Short mmCIF file of C-alpha atoms and ligand atoms in Angstrom, two decimals:
data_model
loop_
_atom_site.label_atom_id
_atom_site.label_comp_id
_atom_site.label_asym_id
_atom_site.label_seq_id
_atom_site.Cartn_x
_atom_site.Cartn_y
_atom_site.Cartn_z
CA UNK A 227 0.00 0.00 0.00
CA UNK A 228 1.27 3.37 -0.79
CA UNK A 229 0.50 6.87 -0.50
CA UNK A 230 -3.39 7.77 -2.25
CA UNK A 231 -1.54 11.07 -3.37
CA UNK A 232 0.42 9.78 -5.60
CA UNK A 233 -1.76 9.40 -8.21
CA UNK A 234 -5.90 9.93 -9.10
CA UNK A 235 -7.18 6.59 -7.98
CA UNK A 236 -11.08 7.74 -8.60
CA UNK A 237 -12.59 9.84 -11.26
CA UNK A 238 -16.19 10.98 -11.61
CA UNK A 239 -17.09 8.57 -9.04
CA UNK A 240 -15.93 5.78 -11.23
CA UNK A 241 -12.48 3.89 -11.13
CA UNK A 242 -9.38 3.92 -13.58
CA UNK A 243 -10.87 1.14 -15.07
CA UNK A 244 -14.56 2.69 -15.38
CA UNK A 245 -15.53 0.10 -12.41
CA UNK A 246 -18.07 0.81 -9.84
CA UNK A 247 -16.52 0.27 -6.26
CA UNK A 248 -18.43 -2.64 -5.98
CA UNK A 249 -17.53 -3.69 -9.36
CA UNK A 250 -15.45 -7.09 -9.82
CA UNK A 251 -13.13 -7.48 -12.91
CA UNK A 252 -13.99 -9.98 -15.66
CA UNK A 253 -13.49 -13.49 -14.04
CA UNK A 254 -13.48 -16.61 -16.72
CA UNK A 255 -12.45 -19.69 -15.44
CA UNK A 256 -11.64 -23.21 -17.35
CA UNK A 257 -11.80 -26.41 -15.57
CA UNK A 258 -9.66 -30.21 -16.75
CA UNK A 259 -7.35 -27.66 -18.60
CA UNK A 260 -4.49 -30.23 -17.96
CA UNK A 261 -4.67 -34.17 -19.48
CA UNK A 262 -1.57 -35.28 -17.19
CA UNK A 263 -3.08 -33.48 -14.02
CA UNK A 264 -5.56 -35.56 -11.91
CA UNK A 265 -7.18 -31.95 -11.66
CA UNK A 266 -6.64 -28.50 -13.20
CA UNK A 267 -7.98 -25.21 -14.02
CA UNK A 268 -6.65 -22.20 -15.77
CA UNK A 269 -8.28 -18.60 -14.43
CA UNK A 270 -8.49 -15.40 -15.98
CA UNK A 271 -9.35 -12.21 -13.75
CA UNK A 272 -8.91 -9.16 -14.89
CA UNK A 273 -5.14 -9.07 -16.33
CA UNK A 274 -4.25 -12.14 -14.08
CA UNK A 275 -3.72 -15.71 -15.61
CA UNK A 276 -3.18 -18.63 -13.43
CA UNK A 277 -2.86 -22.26 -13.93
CA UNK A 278 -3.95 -24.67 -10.79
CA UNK A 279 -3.26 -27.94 -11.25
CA UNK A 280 -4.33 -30.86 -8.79
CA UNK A 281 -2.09 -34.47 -8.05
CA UNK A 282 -3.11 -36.69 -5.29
CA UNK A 283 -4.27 -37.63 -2.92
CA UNK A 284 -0.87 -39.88 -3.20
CA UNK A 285 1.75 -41.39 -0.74
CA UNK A 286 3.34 -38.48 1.09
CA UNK A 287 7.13 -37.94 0.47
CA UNK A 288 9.24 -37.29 2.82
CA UNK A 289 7.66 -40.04 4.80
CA UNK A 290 8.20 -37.99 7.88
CA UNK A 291 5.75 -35.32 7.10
CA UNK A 292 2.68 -37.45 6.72
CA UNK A 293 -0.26 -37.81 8.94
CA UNK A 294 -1.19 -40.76 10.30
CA UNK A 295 -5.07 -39.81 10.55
CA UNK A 296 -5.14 -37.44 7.29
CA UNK A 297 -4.06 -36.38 4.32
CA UNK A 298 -1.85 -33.27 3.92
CA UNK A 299 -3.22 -30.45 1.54
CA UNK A 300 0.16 -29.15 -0.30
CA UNK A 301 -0.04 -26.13 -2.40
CA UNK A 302 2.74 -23.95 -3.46
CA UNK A 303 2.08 -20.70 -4.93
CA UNK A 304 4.96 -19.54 -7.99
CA UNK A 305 4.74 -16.73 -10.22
CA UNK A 306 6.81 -17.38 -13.24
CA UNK A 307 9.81 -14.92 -14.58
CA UNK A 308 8.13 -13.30 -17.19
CA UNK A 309 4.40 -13.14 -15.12
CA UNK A 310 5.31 -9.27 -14.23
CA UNK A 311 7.02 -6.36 -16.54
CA UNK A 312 10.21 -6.14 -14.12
CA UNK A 313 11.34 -10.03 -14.21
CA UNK A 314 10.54 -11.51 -11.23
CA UNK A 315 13.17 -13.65 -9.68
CA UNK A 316 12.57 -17.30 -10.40
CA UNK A 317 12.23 -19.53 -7.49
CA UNK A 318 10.71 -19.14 -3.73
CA UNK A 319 10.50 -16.09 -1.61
CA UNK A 320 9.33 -14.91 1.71
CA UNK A 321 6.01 -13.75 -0.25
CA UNK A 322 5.44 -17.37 -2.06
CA UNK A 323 5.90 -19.28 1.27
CA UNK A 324 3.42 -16.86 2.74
CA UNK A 325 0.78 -17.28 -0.28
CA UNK A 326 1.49 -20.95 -0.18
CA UNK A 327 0.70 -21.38 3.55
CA UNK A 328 -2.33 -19.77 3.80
CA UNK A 329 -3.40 -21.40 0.44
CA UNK A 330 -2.94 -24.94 1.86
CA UNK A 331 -4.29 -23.93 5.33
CA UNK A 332 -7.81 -22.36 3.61
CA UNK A 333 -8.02 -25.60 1.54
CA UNK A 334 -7.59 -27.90 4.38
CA UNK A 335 -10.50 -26.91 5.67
CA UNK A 336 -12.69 -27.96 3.14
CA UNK A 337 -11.19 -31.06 1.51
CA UNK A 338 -12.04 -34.03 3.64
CA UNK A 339 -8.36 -34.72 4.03
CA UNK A 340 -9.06 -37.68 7.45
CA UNK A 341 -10.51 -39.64 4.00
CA UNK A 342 -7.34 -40.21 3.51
CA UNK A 343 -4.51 -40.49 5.82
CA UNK A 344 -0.58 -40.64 5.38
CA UNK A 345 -0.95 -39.16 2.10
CA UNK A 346 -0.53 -35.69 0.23
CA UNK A 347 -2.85 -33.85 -2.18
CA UNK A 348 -0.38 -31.53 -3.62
CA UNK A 349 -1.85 -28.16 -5.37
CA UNK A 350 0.40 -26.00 -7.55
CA UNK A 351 -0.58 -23.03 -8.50
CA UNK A 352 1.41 -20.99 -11.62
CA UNK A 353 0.67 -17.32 -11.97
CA UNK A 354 1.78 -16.89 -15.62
CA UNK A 355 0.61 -13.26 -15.75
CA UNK A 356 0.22 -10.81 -12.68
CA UNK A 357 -2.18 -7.80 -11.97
CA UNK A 358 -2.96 -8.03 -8.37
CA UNK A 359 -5.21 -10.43 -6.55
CA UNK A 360 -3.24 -13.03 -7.57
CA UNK A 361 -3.63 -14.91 -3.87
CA UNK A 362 -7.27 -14.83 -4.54
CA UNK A 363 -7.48 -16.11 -7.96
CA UNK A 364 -4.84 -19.06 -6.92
CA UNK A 365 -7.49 -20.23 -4.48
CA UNK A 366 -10.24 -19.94 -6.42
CA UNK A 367 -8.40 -21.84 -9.61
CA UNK A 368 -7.07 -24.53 -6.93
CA UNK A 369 -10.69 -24.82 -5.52
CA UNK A 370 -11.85 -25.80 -8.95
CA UNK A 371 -8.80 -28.09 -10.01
CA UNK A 372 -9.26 -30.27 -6.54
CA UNK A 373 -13.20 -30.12 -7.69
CA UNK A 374 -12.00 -31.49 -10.91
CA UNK A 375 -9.74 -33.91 -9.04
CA UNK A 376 -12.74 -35.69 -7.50
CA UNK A 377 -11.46 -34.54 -3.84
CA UNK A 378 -14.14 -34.88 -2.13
CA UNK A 379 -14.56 -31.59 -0.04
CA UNK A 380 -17.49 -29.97 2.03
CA UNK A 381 -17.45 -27.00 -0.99
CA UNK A 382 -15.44 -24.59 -3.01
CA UNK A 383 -13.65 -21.85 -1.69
CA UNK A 384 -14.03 -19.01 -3.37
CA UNK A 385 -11.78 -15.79 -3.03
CA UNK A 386 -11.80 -11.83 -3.43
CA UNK A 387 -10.57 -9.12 -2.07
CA UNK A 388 -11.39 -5.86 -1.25
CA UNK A 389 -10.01 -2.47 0.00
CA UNK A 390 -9.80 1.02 0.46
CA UNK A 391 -8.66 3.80 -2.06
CA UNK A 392 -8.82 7.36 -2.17
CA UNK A 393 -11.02 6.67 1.54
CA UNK A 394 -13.61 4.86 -0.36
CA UNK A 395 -14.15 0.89 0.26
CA UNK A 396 -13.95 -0.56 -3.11
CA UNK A 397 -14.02 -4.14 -4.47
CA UNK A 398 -11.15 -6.58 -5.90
CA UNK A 399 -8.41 -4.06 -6.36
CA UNK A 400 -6.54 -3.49 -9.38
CA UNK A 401 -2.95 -2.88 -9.82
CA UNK A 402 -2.73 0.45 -9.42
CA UNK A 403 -5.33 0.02 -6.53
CA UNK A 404 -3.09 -2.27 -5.04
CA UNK A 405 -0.10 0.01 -5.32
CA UNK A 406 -1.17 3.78 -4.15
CA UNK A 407 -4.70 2.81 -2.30
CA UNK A 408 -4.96 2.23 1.30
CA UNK A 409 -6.28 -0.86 2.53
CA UNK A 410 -6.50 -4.23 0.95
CA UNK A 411 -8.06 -7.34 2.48
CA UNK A 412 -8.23 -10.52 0.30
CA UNK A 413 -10.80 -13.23 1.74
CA UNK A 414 -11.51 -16.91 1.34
CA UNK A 415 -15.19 -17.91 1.74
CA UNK A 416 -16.76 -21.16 1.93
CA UNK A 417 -20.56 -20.46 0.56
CA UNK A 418 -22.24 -23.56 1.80
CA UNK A 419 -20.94 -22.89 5.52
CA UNK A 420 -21.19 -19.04 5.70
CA UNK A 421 -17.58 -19.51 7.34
CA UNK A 422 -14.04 -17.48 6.19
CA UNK A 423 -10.88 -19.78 5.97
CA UNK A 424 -8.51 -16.71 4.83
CA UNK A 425 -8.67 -13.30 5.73
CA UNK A 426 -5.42 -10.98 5.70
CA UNK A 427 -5.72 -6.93 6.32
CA UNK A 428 -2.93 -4.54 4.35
CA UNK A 429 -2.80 -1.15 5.36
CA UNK A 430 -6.26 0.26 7.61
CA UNK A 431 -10.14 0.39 8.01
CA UNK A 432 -12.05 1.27 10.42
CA UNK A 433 -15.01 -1.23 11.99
CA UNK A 434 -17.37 0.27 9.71
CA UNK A 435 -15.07 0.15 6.61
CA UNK A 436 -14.01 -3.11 7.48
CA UNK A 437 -17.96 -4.47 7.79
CA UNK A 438 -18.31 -2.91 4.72
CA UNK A 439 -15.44 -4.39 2.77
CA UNK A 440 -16.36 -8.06 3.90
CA UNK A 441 -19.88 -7.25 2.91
CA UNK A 442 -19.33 -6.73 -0.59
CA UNK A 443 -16.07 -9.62 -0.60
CA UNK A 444 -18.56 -12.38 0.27
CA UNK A 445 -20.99 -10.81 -2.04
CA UNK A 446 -18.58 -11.62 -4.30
CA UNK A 447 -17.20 -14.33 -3.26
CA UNK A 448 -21.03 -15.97 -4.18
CA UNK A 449 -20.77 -14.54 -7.57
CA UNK A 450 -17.22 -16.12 -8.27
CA UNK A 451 -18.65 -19.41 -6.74
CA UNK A 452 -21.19 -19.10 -9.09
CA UNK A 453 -18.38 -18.90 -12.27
CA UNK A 454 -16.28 -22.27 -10.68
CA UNK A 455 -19.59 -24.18 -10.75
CA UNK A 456 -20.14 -22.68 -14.21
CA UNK A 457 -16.74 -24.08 -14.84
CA UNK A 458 -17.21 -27.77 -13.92
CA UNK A 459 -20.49 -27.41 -15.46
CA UNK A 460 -18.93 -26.92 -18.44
CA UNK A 461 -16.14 -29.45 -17.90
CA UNK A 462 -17.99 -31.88 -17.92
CA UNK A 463 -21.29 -31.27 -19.71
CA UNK A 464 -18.58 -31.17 -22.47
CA UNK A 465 -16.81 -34.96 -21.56
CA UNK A 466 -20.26 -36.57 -21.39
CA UNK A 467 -20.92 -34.79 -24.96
CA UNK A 468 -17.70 -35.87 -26.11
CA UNK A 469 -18.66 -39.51 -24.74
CA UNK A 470 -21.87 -39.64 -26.66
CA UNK A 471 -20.08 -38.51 -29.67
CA UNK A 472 -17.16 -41.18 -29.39
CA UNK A 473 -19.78 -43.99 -28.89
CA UNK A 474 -22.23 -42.55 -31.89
CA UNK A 475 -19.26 -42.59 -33.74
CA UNK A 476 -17.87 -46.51 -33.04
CA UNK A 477 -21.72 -47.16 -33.72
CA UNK A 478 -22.06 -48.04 -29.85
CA UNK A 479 -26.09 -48.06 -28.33
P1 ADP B 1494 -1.65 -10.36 -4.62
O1 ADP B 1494 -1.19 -10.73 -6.00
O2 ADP B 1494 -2.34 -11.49 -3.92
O3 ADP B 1494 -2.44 -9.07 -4.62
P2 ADP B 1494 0.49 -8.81 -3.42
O4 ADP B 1494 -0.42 -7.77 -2.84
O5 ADP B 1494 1.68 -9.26 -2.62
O6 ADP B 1494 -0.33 -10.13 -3.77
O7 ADP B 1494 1.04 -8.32 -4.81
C1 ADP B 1494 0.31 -7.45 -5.64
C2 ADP B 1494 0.86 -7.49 -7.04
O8 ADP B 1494 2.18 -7.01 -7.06
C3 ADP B 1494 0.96 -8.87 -7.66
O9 ADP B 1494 -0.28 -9.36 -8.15
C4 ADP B 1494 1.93 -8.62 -8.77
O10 ADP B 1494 1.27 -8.00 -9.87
C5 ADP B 1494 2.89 -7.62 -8.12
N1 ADP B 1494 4.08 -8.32 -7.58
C6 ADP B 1494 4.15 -9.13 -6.54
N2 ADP B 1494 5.40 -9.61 -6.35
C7 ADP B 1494 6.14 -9.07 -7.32
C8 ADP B 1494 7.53 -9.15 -7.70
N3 ADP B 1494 8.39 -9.91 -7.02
N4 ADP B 1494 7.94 -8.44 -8.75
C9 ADP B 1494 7.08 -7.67 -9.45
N5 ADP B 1494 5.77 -7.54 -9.16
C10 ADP B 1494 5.30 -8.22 -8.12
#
């Protein structure tokens, strides 16, 4: 977060974009994306594209970090080289092993990991192109690649943020947002439960801001839940088609 003087943030009550503060960017999301990957699903949110893809659940290795009565949820957050206009530097960093953690932790609490013990479900998420609320989208891809895993989990978690700019709460910051506004807050929301399993604070709101900014995150959050089930909709009204075609066309009843 830096300082809201640096630059016009809000212009004729609209943003740089032309959003309205409760406005999300364009979310499209693809699920089974990947033929090798047990799951996968490639997200596009505003300028942001991210590839989740799902192994597992398989034998943990090292044996030393399994649990005996569950599985462990393994994600690990990377944004490639060329995903930013300075080059990042390859490899992990303080921020990836943050975004990694708190990725596995939100997921763990919806995948039904005591189904099965001593093994890992590992979830890597690839952030090919960066534009802020890249945390958010990496959940909400790897929610949809375990989905298209088969995991069986209690629901999707779907992600947003939201924050403060120019002293106005705003919705799913942008990159310029993220850079000169105020406050940003990301969120992971589990619909079907009415229950958070991330929430992270940048900068500062007060109570009311704050009640105001999760308002309109889990608004959003059941909007974005809305595209992942459009996704595996989609997935696999698409397979079945694709089965009915194959069988038409070996002259199968
Ligand atoms: P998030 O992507 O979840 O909003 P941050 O707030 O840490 O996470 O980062 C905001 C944005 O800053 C990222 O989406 C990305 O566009 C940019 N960014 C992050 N790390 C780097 C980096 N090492 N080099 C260049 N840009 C970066």
């Amino acid at each position: 977060m830096g300082s809201n003087k640096d630059i016009d943030l809000i212009e004729d009550g609209k943003r740089l974009d032309g959003r309205d503060f409760d406005e999300l960017r364009e979310i499209s999301i693809d699920a089974g994306v990947l033929k090798r990957a047990d799951g996968s699903a490639y997200l596009e949110w505003g300028k942001n594209k991210i590839m989740a893809a799902v192994y597992g659940p398989r034998e943990m290795h090292p044996r030393h970090a399994q649990e005996t009565t569950k599985a462990v949820v393994r994600a690990r957050y990377n944004m490639a080289a060329f995903s930013v206009p300075d080059r990042k530097r390859p490899g992990p960093d303080r921020r990836s092993t943050e975004i990694s953690k708190l990725v596995s932790e939100a997921l763990e609490k919806v995948v039904f990991t005591e189904n099965y013990p001593r093994s890992v479900i590992d979830v890597f998420i690839e952030v090919l192109q960066a534009s802020a609320g890249t945390r958010c989208g990496g959940l909400t891809a790897a929610s949809v690649a375990l989905a298209d895993a088969g995991i069986p989990m209690s629901d999707m978690v779907a992600s947003c943020a939201s924050g403060k700019i120019e002293g106005e709460v705003v919705l799913d910051l942008g990159k310029n947002e993220d850079n000169y506004g105020q406050a940003d807050v990301p969120v992971g929301y589990i619909p079907r439960s009415d229950e958070l399993c991330l929430l992270q604070m940048d900068g500062n709101l007060t109570q009311e801001e704050y009640e105001k900014a999760m308002e309109m995150s889990i608004d959003a959050c059941k909007d974005i839940h809305e595209i992942q089930r459009g996704a595996l909709r989609e997935r696999y009204s698409t397979e079945l088609q694709e089965e009915e075609i194959t069988k038409a066309s070996e002259g199968v009843e």
